[in-house]
XYZ file of C-alpha atoms in Angstrom:
162
model
C 126.996 50.175 128.575
C 127.790 50.626 124.892
C 127.143 53.651 122.775
C 126.746 54.173 119.061
C 129.140 57.008 118.324
C 129.299 58.744 114.987
C 132.295 60.718 113.764
C 132.358 62.559 110.483
C 132.913 61.922 107.728
C 132.393 58.387 106.522
C 132.514 57.065 102.989
C 129.447 55.689 101.225
C 127.115 56.504 104.110
C 123.665 56.079 102.649
C 121.329 55.132 105.463
C 121.225 54.250 109.140
C 122.115 50.649 110.016
C 119.340 48.211 109.063
C 117.009 47.084 111.818
C 118.295 43.525 111.358
C 121.866 44.541 112.245
C 123.262 43.398 115.583
C 122.614 45.747 118.470
C 124.761 46.849 121.382
C 124.609 44.231 124.138
C 123.733 41.401 121.740
C 125.953 38.549 120.536
C 128.022 39.692 117.572
C 127.435 37.722 114.367
C 130.010 35.017 113.796
C 131.869 35.006 110.502
C 134.174 32.719 108.592
C 136.437 34.737 106.304
C 139.853 34.337 104.719
C 142.661 36.843 105.104
C 145.014 38.108 102.398
C 147.240 35.045 102.892
C 144.333 32.585 102.639
C 144.082 31.782 106.382
C 140.592 31.261 107.838
C 139.288 33.510 110.610
C 136.116 33.288 112.673
C 134.790 35.319 115.566
C 134.339 32.074 117.504
C 138.090 31.401 117.237
C 138.774 34.848 118.746
C 136.615 34.193 121.827
C 138.406 35.087 125.068
C 139.885 38.237 123.497
C 138.597 41.753 123.153
C 138.003 42.043 119.395
C 138.401 45.292 117.474
C 136.596 44.668 114.162
C 137.031 47.416 111.560
C 135.384 47.610 108.116
C 137.338 49.753 105.639
C 138.547 50.378 102.084
C 141.694 51.958 100.671
C 139.719 54.430 98.530
C 138.089 55.908 101.679
C 140.003 58.952 103.064
C 138.758 58.567 106.696
C 139.742 54.881 106.576
C 143.263 55.730 105.449
C 143.521 58.503 108.033
C 142.578 56.298 111.001
C 144.738 53.311 110.007
C 148.057 54.593 111.475
C 146.392 55.167 114.858
C 144.874 51.683 114.665
C 148.329 50.199 114.053
C 149.774 52.155 116.993
C 146.971 50.842 119.211
C 147.484 47.284 117.960
C 151.181 47.481 118.798
C 150.539 48.980 122.234
C 148.073 46.215 123.158
C 150.192 43.376 121.726
C 150.580 40.616 124.271
C 147.227 41.387 125.892
C 143.926 39.612 125.211
C 143.212 41.965 122.311
C 142.820 41.153 118.622
C 142.461 43.728 115.872
C 140.873 42.431 112.686
C 139.865 44.403 109.615
C 137.426 43.566 106.824
C 138.176 45.035 103.409
C 135.066 46.061 101.527
C 134.521 46.814 97.846
C 138.234 47.035 97.169
C 141.091 45.061 95.661
C 143.219 42.992 98.075
C 146.397 44.177 96.320
C 145.458 47.783 97.154
C 145.190 46.872 100.843
C 148.528 45.055 100.799
C 150.283 48.042 99.203
C 148.658 50.552 101.552
C 149.444 48.600 104.731
C 153.035 48.011 103.610
C 153.435 51.745 102.939
C 152.305 52.719 106.456
C 153.984 49.754 108.170
C 150.761 48.185 109.464
C 150.466 44.471 110.190
C 146.854 43.880 111.225
C 144.943 41.034 109.572
C 142.845 41.990 106.552
C 139.877 39.704 105.939
C 138.000 39.471 102.655
C 134.189 39.363 102.506
C 133.633 38.491 98.826
C 129.896 37.790 99.102
C 129.217 40.663 101.524
C 127.589 38.378 104.102
C 129.625 39.698 107.041
C 129.121 43.285 105.948
C 125.376 42.636 105.789
C 125.286 40.808 109.143
C 126.900 43.804 110.856
C 124.645 46.305 109.066
C 127.453 48.269 107.468
C 126.177 51.242 105.481
C 129.572 52.768 104.728
C 133.173 52.762 105.835
C 134.880 53.040 108.195
C 132.849 51.336 110.888
C 134.360 49.706 113.953
C 132.851 47.213 116.382
C 134.208 46.411 119.832
C 133.288 42.858 120.829
C 134.014 41.621 124.341
C 135.712 38.361 125.268
C 132.334 36.585 125.429
C 131.359 37.662 121.894
C 128.971 40.454 122.925
C 128.942 43.674 120.905
C 129.840 46.499 123.304
C 130.524 49.498 121.056
C 129.925 50.607 117.479
C 131.714 53.544 115.916
C 130.726 55.046 112.581
C 133.363 57.131 110.829
C 137.077 57.552 111.355
C 138.749 58.452 114.634
C 142.061 58.567 116.459
C 142.300 55.090 117.985
C 145.565 55.912 119.727
C 143.924 58.640 121.822
C 143.592 58.430 125.603
C 139.775 58.339 125.323
C 139.857 55.388 122.894
C 142.316 53.526 125.122
C 140.175 54.190 128.217
C 137.085 52.861 126.433
C 138.911 49.676 125.400
C 140.380 49.197 128.894
C 136.835 48.797 130.253
C 136.404 45.655 128.144
C 139.860 44.059 128.246
C 139.630 40.661 129.977
């Protein structure tokens, strides 16, 4: 059973998610996006893995604050059926590359130039994180930054790991 959890603060939070956004327990919208190196990514290609999908921007303080804990989590779950993917919104790719290099993070950064993925997920601000199970079903949605390397975050993810 998934929950919509909100942590404060978030950047550019203007309204609740649109009614057309995907709901907990529903198939997550597929996407086809390119990463900073030009490689294509789709949710369909990630099927069989627990997917941690994070929307962020470098100008957002809560996004920057949660990123080191995301990297620690990514490293801890390496080798398991877990994929962490981020979507950079309303920001310059070079800013993301510099920021991730500075903190030593290596998660994929996808670009959503037309905003279609951001719209499909009902993003109203950043950061927002979606946990999608191995069958492509949205299980959790988190609004705002958090400590992803915490025991509670790890316990939540363990429930969905295939």
